[in-house]
mmCIF file of C-alpha atoms in Angstrom:
data_model
loop_
_atom_site.group_PDB
_atom_site.id
_atom_site.type_symbol
_atom_site.label_atom_id
_atom_site.label_comp_id
_atom_site.label_asym_id
_atom_site.label_seq_id
_atom_site.Cartn_x
_atom_site.Cartn_y
_atom_site.Cartn_z
ATOM 1 C CA MET A 1 84.310 61.325 96.871
ATOM 2 C CA LYS A 2 86.513 60.824 99.894
ATOM 3 C CA GLU A 3 88.429 63.866 101.069
ATOM 4 C CA THR A 4 92.014 63.634 102.184
ATOM 5 C CA GLY A 5 93.734 65.678 104.810
ATOM 6 C CA GLY A 6 96.597 67.190 102.794
ATOM 7 C CA ALA A 7 96.400 70.339 100.655
ATOM 8 C CA PRO A 8 96.706 69.771 96.918
ATOM 9 C CA ALA A 9 99.846 70.946 95.169
ATOM 10 C CA GLY A 10 99.864 74.664 94.609
ATOM 11 C CA ILE A 11 97.784 75.650 97.643
ATOM 12 C CA PRO A 12 100.406 76.609 100.205
ATOM 13 C CA GLU A 13 100.051 75.302 103.708
ATOM 14 C CA GLN A 14 101.487 78.523 105.110
ATOM 15 C CA THR A 15 101.466 82.165 104.138
ATOM 16 C CA GLY A 16 104.019 83.091 106.760
ATOM 17 C CA LEU A 17 105.979 81.806 109.753
ATOM 18 C CA GLU A 18 103.986 80.251 112.527
ATOM 19 C CA SER A 19 104.402 77.776 115.334
ATOM 20 C CA GLU A 20 101.425 75.590 116.096
ATOM 21 C CA GLY A 21 100.957 73.962 119.470
ATOM 22 C CA SER A 22 103.892 75.754 121.077
ATOM 23 C CA GLY A 23 102.674 76.308 124.581
ATOM 24 C CA GLU A 24 99.187 77.592 123.756
ATOM 25 C CA GLY A 25 96.018 75.987 124.970
ATOM 26 C CA ALA A 26 94.413 73.168 123.044
ATOM 27 C CA GLY A 27 92.599 74.317 119.944
ATOM 28 C CA GLU A 28 94.262 77.730 120.000
ATOM 29 C CA ARG A 29 96.416 79.000 117.126
ATOM 30 C CA ALA A 30 99.796 80.576 117.623
ATOM 31 C CA LYS A 31 100.012 84.195 116.534
ATOM 32 C CA GLY A 32 100.984 84.694 112.917
ATOM 33 C CA PRO A 33 99.376 84.621 109.459
ATOM 34 C CA ALA A 34 96.497 82.197 109.110
ATOM 35 C CA THR A 35 97.174 78.978 107.241
ATOM 36 C CA ILE A 36 94.938 76.731 105.213
ATOM 37 C CA SER A 37 94.820 74.377 108.232
ATOM 38 C CA ASP A 38 93.480 77.201 110.393
ATOM 39 C CA VAL A 39 90.784 77.993 107.858
ATOM 40 C CA ALA A 40 89.823 74.308 107.598
ATOM 41 C CA ALA A 41 89.583 74.005 111.368
ATOM 42 C CA ARG A 42 87.457 77.147 111.677
ATOM 43 C CA ALA A 43 85.107 76.023 108.890
ATOM 44 C CA GLY A 44 84.969 72.412 110.073
ATOM 45 C CA VAL A 45 86.078 70.981 106.732
ATOM 46 C CA SER A 46 89.215 69.378 105.331
ATOM 47 C CA LYS A 47 92.130 71.284 103.876
ATOM 48 C CA THR A 48 91.290 69.762 100.507
ATOM 49 C CA THR A 49 87.833 71.313 100.616
ATOM 50 C CA VAL A 50 89.303 74.704 101.463
ATOM 51 C CA SER A 51 91.677 74.324 98.531
ATOM 52 C CA HIS A 52 88.805 73.495 96.195
ATOM 53 C CA VAL A 53 86.889 76.579 97.314
ATOM 54 C CA LEU A 54 89.932 78.840 96.879
ATOM 55 C CA SER A 55 90.933 77.502 93.488
ATOM 56 C CA GLY A 56 87.413 77.128 92.097
ATOM 57 C CA ARG A 57 88.600 74.021 90.253
ATOM 58 C CA ARG A 58 86.239 71.505 91.930
ATOM 59 C CA PRO A 59 82.510 71.749 92.683
ATOM 60 C CA VAL A 60 81.654 72.448 96.322
ATOM 61 C CA SER A 61 78.199 72.813 97.856
ATOM 62 C CA GLU A 62 76.997 76.362 98.391
ATOM 63 C CA ALA A 63 76.694 75.824 102.138
ATOM 64 C CA THR A 64 80.292 74.595 102.358
ATOM 65 C CA ARG A 65 81.524 77.413 100.166
ATOM 66 C CA ARG A 66 79.857 79.952 102.473
ATOM 67 C CA LYS A 67 81.441 78.371 105.555
ATOM 68 C CA VAL A 68 84.901 78.446 104.021
ATOM 69 C CA THR A 69 84.487 81.994 102.711
ATOM 70 C CA ARG A 70 83.340 83.178 106.134
ATOM 71 C CA ALA A 71 86.340 81.522 107.789
ATOM 72 C CA VAL A 72 88.723 83.077 105.255
ATOM 73 C CA GLU A 73 87.299 86.525 105.964
ATOM 74 C CA GLU A 74 87.284 86.096 109.730
ATOM 75 C CA MET A 75 90.877 84.889 109.844
ATOM 76 C CA GLY A 76 92.293 87.242 107.210
ATOM 77 C CA PHE A 77 93.715 84.338 105.228
ATOM 78 C CA GLN A 78 95.743 85.368 102.176
ATOM 79 C CA GLN A 79 96.558 82.946 99.395
ATOM 80 C CA ASN A 80 100.150 82.705 98.205
ATOM 81 C CA PHE A 81 99.741 83.273 94.483
ATOM 82 C CA PHE A 82 103.477 82.984 93.834
ATOM 83 C CA ALA A 83 103.420 79.441 95.198
ATOM 84 C CA LEU A 84 100.422 78.710 92.992
ATOM 85 C CA GLY A 85 102.430 79.854 89.975
ATOM 86 C CA LEU A 86 105.362 77.653 90.830
ATOM 87 C CA SER A 87 103.067 74.670 91.066
ATOM 88 C CA GLY A 88 101.765 75.225 87.558
ATOM 89 C CA ARG A 89 98.477 76.753 88.658
ATOM 90 C CA ARG A 90 97.398 80.210 87.624
ATOM 91 C CA SER A 91 98.905 83.101 89.535
ATOM 92 C CA GLN A 92 95.769 85.237 89.016
ATOM 93 C CA THR A 93 98.067 88.058 87.954
ATOM 94 C CA VAL A 94 98.281 89.939 84.660
ATOM 95 C CA ALA A 95 100.591 92.770 83.643
ATOM 96 C CA LEU A 96 99.888 95.928 81.657
ATOM 97 C CA VAL A 97 102.653 97.819 79.874
ATOM 98 C CA VAL A 98 101.698 101.312 78.669
ATOM 99 C CA GLN A 99 103.566 103.797 76.511
ATOM 100 C CA ASP A 100 103.194 106.891 78.694
ATOM 101 C CA LEU A 101 101.222 106.961 81.920
ATOM 102 C CA THR A 102 101.071 110.778 81.854
ATOM 103 C CA ASN A 103 98.930 110.552 78.699
ATOM 104 C CA PRO A 104 95.275 110.383 79.901
ATOM 105 C CA PHE A 105 94.514 107.760 77.246
ATOM 106 C CA TYR A 106 96.396 105.074 79.175
ATOM 107 C CA PRO A 107 94.806 105.396 82.639
ATOM 108 C CA ALA A 108 91.435 105.038 80.898
ATOM 109 C CA LEU A 109 92.714 101.933 79.095
ATOM 110 C CA ALA A 110 93.990 100.541 82.403
ATOM 111 C CA ARG A 111 90.566 101.035 83.968
ATOM 112 C CA GLY A 112 88.929 99.078 81.170
ATOM 113 C CA LEU A 113 91.399 96.226 81.605
ATOM 114 C CA GLN A 114 90.816 96.184 85.353
ATOM 115 C CA GLN A 115 87.068 96.022 84.814
ATOM 116 C CA ALA A 116 87.453 93.066 82.471
ATOM 117 C CA VAL A 117 89.761 90.921 84.596
ATOM 118 C CA GLY A 118 88.674 92.052 88.060
ATOM 119 C CA GLY A 119 85.566 89.912 87.885
ATOM 120 C CA ARG A 120 87.834 86.876 87.652
ATOM 121 C CA ASP A 121 89.876 87.998 90.697
ATOM 122 C CA TYR A 122 92.959 88.941 88.688
ATOM 123 C CA VAL A 123 95.464 91.456 90.022
ATOM 124 C CA VAL A 124 96.918 93.907 87.475
ATOM 125 C CA LEU A 125 100.588 94.942 87.595
ATOM 126 C CA LEU A 126 101.416 98.175 85.752
ATOM 127 C CA ALA A 127 104.573 99.387 84.015
ATOM 128 C CA ASP A 128 105.274 102.623 82.118
ATOM 129 C CA VAL A 129 107.629 102.596 79.115
ATOM 130 C CA GLY A 130 108.189 106.284 79.751
ATOM 131 C CA ALA A 131 110.487 105.209 82.575
ATOM 132 C CA GLY A 132 112.928 103.830 79.969
ATOM 133 C CA THR A 133 113.865 100.488 78.427
ATOM 134 C CA PRO A 134 115.991 99.091 81.300
ATOM 135 C CA PRO A 135 113.147 99.414 83.852
ATOM 136 C CA ILE A 136 110.720 97.820 81.388
ATOM 137 C CA GLU A 137 113.120 94.947 80.746
ATOM 138 C CA ALA A 138 113.448 94.441 84.499
ATOM 139 C CA PHE A 139 109.660 94.566 84.868
ATOM 140 C CA LEU A 140 109.072 91.948 82.186
ATOM 141 C CA ASN A 141 111.776 89.715 83.657
ATOM 142 C CA GLU A 142 110.043 90.027 87.019
ATOM 143 C CA ALA A 143 106.747 89.171 85.332
ATOM 144 C CA VAL A 144 108.315 85.933 84.095
ATOM 145 C CA GLN A 145 109.625 85.150 87.582
ATOM 146 C CA ARG A 146 106.199 85.807 89.083
ATOM 147 C CA ARG A 147 104.671 83.568 86.419
ATOM 148 C CA VAL A 148 102.029 86.094 85.398
ATOM 149 C CA ASP A 149 99.182 84.522 83.465
ATOM 150 C CA GLY A 150 99.120 87.201 80.794
ATOM 151 C CA VAL A 151 100.389 90.568 79.618
ATOM 152 C CA VAL A 152 98.707 93.385 77.715
ATOM 153 C CA VAL A 153 101.283 95.437 75.799
ATOM 154 C CA ALA A 154 99.937 98.912 75.007
ATOM 155 C CA ALA A 155 103.304 100.382 74.056
ATOM 156 C CA VAL A 156 105.191 100.567 70.775
ATOM 157 C CA ASP A 157 108.602 100.985 72.404
ATOM 158 C CA VAL A 158 108.811 97.426 73.745
ATOM 159 C CA PRO A 159 111.192 95.373 71.582
ATOM 160 C CA ASP A 160 109.877 92.001 70.450
ATOM 161 C CA ARG A 161 112.899 90.335 72.059
ATOM 162 C CA LEU A 162 111.552 91.353 75.479
ATOM 163 C CA LEU A 163 108.312 89.472 74.817
ATOM 164 C CA GLU A 164 110.002 86.209 73.880
ATOM 165 C CA PRO A 165 110.741 85.102 77.488
ATOM 166 C CA LEU A 166 107.109 85.855 78.412
ATOM 167 C CA LEU A 167 105.757 83.740 75.581
ATOM 168 C CA ALA A 168 108.248 80.981 76.386
ATOM 169 C CA SER A 169 107.089 80.976 80.014
ATOM 170 C CA GLY A 170 103.521 80.262 78.923
ATOM 171 C CA ALA A 171 102.188 83.754 79.595
ATOM 172 C CA ARG A 172 99.541 84.901 77.120
ATOM 173 C CA VAL A 173 100.129 88.219 75.371
ATOM 174 C CA VAL A 174 97.644 90.678 73.879
ATOM 175 C CA THR A 175 98.921 93.748 72.058
ATOM 176 C CA VAL A 176 97.169 97.083 71.652
ATOM 177 C CA GLY A 177 97.857 98.636 68.260
ATOM 178 C CA SER A 178 99.432 96.851 65.325
ATOM 179 C CA PRO A 179 100.380 93.147 65.225
ATOM 180 C CA ARG A 180 103.898 92.271 66.328
ATOM 181 C CA HIS A 181 106.343 90.881 63.797
ATOM 182 C CA GLY A 182 107.572 87.429 64.714
ATOM 183 C CA THR A 183 104.990 86.888 67.439
ATOM 184 C CA SER A 184 101.492 85.462 67.241
ATOM 185 C CA THR A 185 99.308 87.439 69.643
ATOM 186 C CA ASP A 186 95.769 88.712 69.855
ATOM 187 C CA VAL A 187 95.463 92.372 68.885
ATOM 188 C CA VAL A 188 92.957 95.109 69.719
ATOM 189 C CA SER A 189 93.229 98.482 68.027
ATOM 190 C CA SER A 190 91.466 101.399 66.439
ATOM 191 C CA ASP A 191 91.241 101.700 62.652
ATOM 192 C CA ASP A 192 93.947 104.348 62.402
ATOM 193 C CA GLU A 193 93.837 104.916 58.639
ATOM 194 C CA ARG A 194 90.066 105.298 58.785
ATOM 195 C CA ILE A 195 90.403 107.746 61.677
ATOM 196 C CA ALA A 196 92.649 109.960 59.563
ATOM 197 C CA ALA A 197 90.324 109.657 56.579
ATOM 198 C CA ASP A 198 87.320 110.725 58.657
ATOM 199 C CA ALA A 199 89.261 113.681 60.064
ATOM 200 C CA VAL A 200 90.290 114.858 56.586
ATOM 201 C CA ALA A 201 86.752 114.388 55.292
ATOM 202 C CA HIS A 202 85.417 116.619 58.082
ATOM 203 C CA LEU A 203 87.956 119.365 57.414
ATOM 204 C CA HIS A 204 87.442 119.125 53.653
ATOM 205 C CA GLY A 205 83.699 119.376 54.172
ATOM 206 C CA GLN A 206 84.239 122.676 55.987
ATOM 207 C CA GLY A 207 85.974 124.093 52.938
ATOM 208 C CA HIS A 208 89.626 123.572 53.847
ATOM 209 C CA ARG A 209 91.898 122.787 50.912
ATOM 210 C CA THR A 210 95.322 123.394 52.444
ATOM 211 C CA LEU A 211 95.759 120.896 55.231
ATOM 212 C CA GLY A 212 98.650 119.997 57.484
ATOM 213 C CA ILE A 213 99.304 117.170 59.905
ATOM 214 C CA ILE A 214 101.126 116.729 63.192
ATOM 215 C CA SER A 215 101.714 112.982 63.229
ATOM 216 C CA GLY A 216 103.111 110.775 65.920
ATOM 217 C CA PRO A 217 106.432 108.949 65.440
ATOM 218 C CA VAL A 218 106.179 107.304 62.033
ATOM 219 C CA ARG A 219 108.405 104.272 62.603
ATOM 220 C CA VAL A 220 105.424 102.332 63.965
ATOM 221 C CA ALA A 221 101.641 102.497 64.177
ATOM 222 C CA PRO A 222 99.564 104.384 65.017
ATOM 223 C CA GLY A 223 101.848 107.214 63.858
ATOM 224 C CA SER A 224 102.584 105.652 60.484
ATOM 225 C CA ALA A 225 99.009 104.443 59.901
ATOM 226 C CA ARG A 226 97.445 107.822 60.682
ATOM 227 C CA LEU A 227 99.947 109.573 58.394
ATOM 228 C CA ASP A 228 99.258 107.088 55.590
ATOM 229 C CA GLY A 229 95.520 107.524 56.081
ATOM 230 C CA TYR A 230 95.863 111.306 55.972
ATOM 231 C CA ARG A 231 97.845 111.235 52.728
ATOM 232 C CA GLN A 232 95.465 108.832 51.028
ATOM 233 C CA ALA A 233 92.442 110.824 52.151
ATOM 234 C CA LEU A 234 93.885 113.987 50.611
ATOM 235 C CA ARG A 235 94.325 112.143 47.309
ATOM 236 C CA ASP A 236 90.779 110.796 47.536
ATOM 237 C CA HIS A 237 89.529 114.400 47.791
ATOM 238 C CA GLY A 238 91.647 115.512 44.837
ATOM 239 C CA LEU A 239 94.298 117.234 46.972
ATOM 240 C CA ARG A 240 98.055 116.765 46.788
ATOM 241 C CA PRO A 241 99.834 115.915 50.066
ATOM 242 C CA LEU A 242 102.440 118.575 50.863
ATOM 243 C CA ARG A 243 105.446 117.077 52.617
ATOM 244 C CA ALA A 244 106.344 120.540 53.939
ATOM 245 C CA ALA A 245 102.999 120.536 55.778
ATOM 246 C CA GLU A 246 103.797 117.266 57.578
ATOM 247 C CA ALA A 247 105.303 117.703 61.044
ATOM 248 C CA VAL A 248 106.180 114.920 63.464
ATOM 249 C CA GLY A 249 105.545 115.035 67.209
ATOM 250 C CA ASP A 250 106.054 112.524 69.993
ATOM 251 C CA TRP A 251 102.455 112.445 71.291
ATOM 252 C CA THR A 252 103.125 115.154 73.922
ATOM 253 C CA ARG A 253 101.595 118.619 74.280
ATOM 254 C CA GLU A 254 105.021 120.227 74.013
ATOM 255 C CA SER A 255 105.820 118.499 70.723
ATOM 256 C CA GLY A 256 102.456 119.567 69.323
ATOM 257 C CA ALA A 257 103.184 123.208 70.110
ATOM 258 C CA LYS A 258 106.621 123.022 68.526
ATOM 259 C CA ALA A 259 105.278 121.344 65.381
ATOM 260 C CA MET A 260 102.456 123.881 65.091
ATOM 261 C CA HIS A 261 104.931 126.762 65.193
ATOM 262 C CA ARG A 262 106.776 125.177 62.268
ATOM 263 C CA LEU A 263 103.594 124.690 60.226
ATOM 264 C CA MET A 264 102.411 128.232 60.863
ATOM 265 C CA ASP A 265 105.773 129.534 59.663
ATOM 266 C CA LEU A 266 105.279 128.041 56.181
ATOM 267 C CA GLU A 267 104.809 130.388 53.259
ATOM 268 C CA ARG A 268 101.755 128.374 52.270
ATOM 269 C CA ARG A 269 100.322 128.010 55.741
ATOM 270 C CA PRO A 270 97.686 125.302 56.317
ATOM 271 C CA THR A 271 94.197 126.526 57.132
ATOM 272 C CA ALA A 272 93.528 123.317 59.074
ATOM 273 C CA VAL A 273 95.782 120.935 60.999
ATOM 274 C CA PHE A 274 94.998 117.309 61.815
ATOM 275 C CA CYS A 275 96.816 116.212 64.968
ATOM 276 C CA ALA A 276 97.279 112.486 65.544
ATOM 277 C CA ASN A 277 96.323 112.746 69.225
ATOM 278 C CA ASP A 278 94.639 115.211 71.557
ATOM 279 C CA LEU A 279 97.706 116.148 73.592
ATOM 280 C CA MET A 280 99.496 117.333 70.461
ATOM 281 C CA ALA A 281 96.310 119.110 69.355
ATOM 282 C CA ILE A 282 96.154 120.959 72.668
ATOM 283 C CA GLY A 283 99.794 121.931 72.135
ATOM 284 C CA ALA A 284 98.796 123.199 68.681
ATOM 285 C CA LEU A 285 96.106 125.359 70.305
ATOM 286 C CA ASP A 286 98.763 126.729 72.683
ATOM 287 C CA ALA A 287 100.967 127.658 69.736
ATOM 288 C CA ALA A 288 98.133 129.282 67.801
ATOM 289 C CA ARG A 289 97.261 131.387 70.827
ATOM 290 C CA SER A 290 100.880 132.460 71.293
ATOM 291 C CA LEU A 291 101.004 133.510 67.611
ATOM 292 C CA GLY A 292 97.858 135.557 67.930
ATOM 293 C CA LEU A 293 95.873 133.255 65.654
ATOM 294 C CA SER A 294 92.177 132.646 66.164
ATOM 295 C CA VAL A 295 90.947 129.040 66.158
ATOM 296 C CA PRO A 296 89.112 128.095 63.991
ATOM 297 C CA ALA A 297 88.847 131.400 62.098
ATOM 298 C CA ASP A 298 92.543 131.538 61.166
ATOM 299 C CA VAL A 299 93.363 127.846 61.485
ATOM 300 C CA ALA A 300 91.248 124.831 62.425
ATOM 301 C CA VAL A 301 92.632 122.138 64.724
ATOM 302 C CA LEU A 302 91.359 118.564 65.017
ATOM 303 C CA GLY A 303 92.687 115.852 67.354
ATOM 304 C CA VAL A 304 92.259 112.155 68.121
ATOM 305 C CA ASP A 305 91.287 110.299 71.331
ATOM 306 C CA ASP A 306 88.732 112.566 73.069
ATOM 307 C CA ILE A 307 90.518 112.684 76.409
ATOM 308 C CA ASP A 308 88.683 114.573 79.164
ATOM 309 C CA ALA A 309 90.781 117.694 78.575
ATOM 310 C CA ALA A 310 89.501 117.944 74.986
ATOM 311 C CA GLY A 311 86.216 119.385 76.216
ATOM 312 C CA LEU A 312 87.854 121.656 78.794
ATOM 313 C CA VAL A 313 90.342 123.647 76.702
ATOM 314 C CA SER A 314 89.377 126.862 74.922
ATOM 315 C CA PRO A 315 88.272 126.606 72.226
ATOM 316 C CA SER A 316 86.988 123.123 72.971
ATOM 317 C CA LEU A 317 88.665 120.540 70.788
ATOM 318 C CA THR A 318 86.991 118.834 67.866
ATOM 319 C CA THR A 319 88.364 115.304 67.872
ATOM 320 C CA VAL A 320 87.896 111.713 66.765
ATOM 321 C CA ARG A 321 86.887 109.709 69.804
ATOM 322 C CA VAL A 322 88.854 106.502 70.325
ATOM 323 C CA PRO A 323 87.336 104.685 73.330
ATOM 324 C CA ALA A 324 90.397 103.924 75.462
ATOM 325 C CA GLN A 325 88.402 102.270 78.227
ATOM 326 C CA GLU A 326 86.688 99.980 75.749
ATOM 327 C CA ILE A 327 90.063 99.069 74.230
ATOM 328 C CA GLY A 328 91.280 98.065 77.685
ATOM 329 C CA ARG A 329 88.131 96.060 78.334
ATOM 330 C CA VAL A 330 88.384 94.217 75.009
ATOM 331 C CA ALA A 331 92.086 93.542 75.616
ATOM 332 C CA GLY A 332 91.191 92.033 78.978
ATOM 333 C CA GLU A 333 88.488 89.855 77.465
ATOM 334 C CA LEU A 334 90.856 88.639 74.750
ATOM 335 C CA LEU A 335 93.473 87.882 77.379
ATOM 336 C CA LEU A 336 91.077 85.890 79.550
ATOM 337 C CA ALA A 337 89.881 83.930 76.509
ATOM 338 C CA ARG A 338 93.476 83.210 75.529
ATOM 339 C CA ILE A 339 94.317 82.044 79.063
ATOM 340 C CA ASP A 340 91.315 79.706 79.015
ATOM 341 C CA ALA A 341 91.965 78.427 75.476
ATOM 342 C CA PRO A 342 95.656 78.870 74.565
ATOM 343 C CA SER A 343 95.421 77.077 71.217
ATOM 344 C CA GLN A 344 92.729 79.196 69.593
ATOM 345 C CA THR A 345 93.543 81.164 66.443
ATOM 346 C CA PRO A 346 94.885 84.681 67.147
ATOM 347 C CA ARG A 347 92.244 87.371 66.725
ATOM 348 C CA ARG A 348 92.289 91.052 65.847
ATOM 349 C CA VAL A 349 89.502 93.320 67.072
ATOM 350 C CA LEU A 350 88.937 96.859 65.784
ATOM 351 C CA VAL A 351 87.039 99.210 68.103
ATOM 352 C CA GLN A 352 84.701 101.796 66.634
ATOM 353 C CA HIS A 353 85.498 105.525 66.584
ATOM 354 C CA HIS A 354 83.427 108.615 65.851
ATOM 355 C CA LEU A 355 83.866 112.344 65.356
ATOM 356 C CA VAL A 356 83.095 114.659 68.281
ATOM 357 C CA HIS A 357 82.333 118.081 66.821
ATOM 358 C CA ARG A 358 83.231 120.969 69.135
ATOM 359 C CA GLU A 359 84.625 124.482 68.519
ATOM 360 C CA SER A 360 88.145 124.082 67.118
ATOM 361 C CA ALA A 361 87.219 122.709 63.682
#
C-alpha cells in the first residue's frame, strides 16, 4: 500500500506553536514541541506511518513500530487527544465519578478501574460528588466537551438528567450500584440484600435475637437494598423487625456514632447492630466506647466493605467484605467492552462478597 505524506484526520500535525525553517540550519528543528513531522523525519518514515503507529488502527511492521516509538520517546512527542476527539477518534480518556473520595472504598475502586483501562492507554479523570452538585455538573459538561470515551458513575447523588448529555455525545456509561431509571447502561454491583442476609445470619447464629441496623440513606441503593435485606432476613429467622431499632446514617463515621447513641438509648436495646458500611460501624464502636459498653460482650457490631481500617480499630471489626478494587476492575472491563461494541445488550455483573470474622461480632 502506498503511503502518503499527510497525516490522517485526527492526528494533529502540531502539539504546540513552532516555526520550521526560520533561520536554522538545514535539517534542524526550531525549538518548540515536537510535531508528527519531526517524529517522521527522525524515524525515517512518513507521517501516515507515524499516525498508524500512534493510533494502532493499521498494521505496521515490528521494526517500523520500534523506530517510531524510539523517535517519539527521544523527541518527547505528545499526542493531542482533544484533537483526536474532535475528529471522531477516541480520546483515550474515561471519567470516574465517586460518591465520597474520603471514604476508603472509593480510592480502592478507582485503583481497580485504573488497572483495567491503563493497559489500553486510557487516562482516568476523577470527580467527587462530595464537592456538591454544581461542581459535578460542571465536570460532566467538561467531560462532554473533552469527548471522553466513557464514564463510570459510582455515586448515587448524580441525577439522571446529568447523564443524558454524556449518552447523547456517544460516551459509554457504566454505573456502580443499582440500574438507572430511564437509561440503559451496564451495571456492576454487590448483592446488597444478600449481604444483609448473611450479616443477620451470622449475628443470629451467635445467639442474638434483638438486632438493630444503621442503614445508609434509604432513598436509593445500596441503603434501601441493605435495609430491605435486613428486614427480610429477620423474618426468615422468625424475628420481627423493630422500626425503633432502625437508624439511618449517611455512610460517615460521625453519622454512625450518632445513630449508635440513639439505638443504645432504646428501652429495648439491641444486643447486636448491623451497620451498612464500615465507616458507620467504626462510628458505632466509638459510641459504644464513649458509653462504657464492651464490644462484643454488651453489644456486637458488624459492618460492610472491609476497608483497611476495619482490621486496625479496637476491637477489630467483623465485616462483610465487598471487593471495591474488583468492582472498579469489572467496571473498567465493562466500559472497554462497551466502547468496542456499543450495540451489545446491557449487562449486570454481581461481585462476590464474604464474611470476615474478627472481634466485634
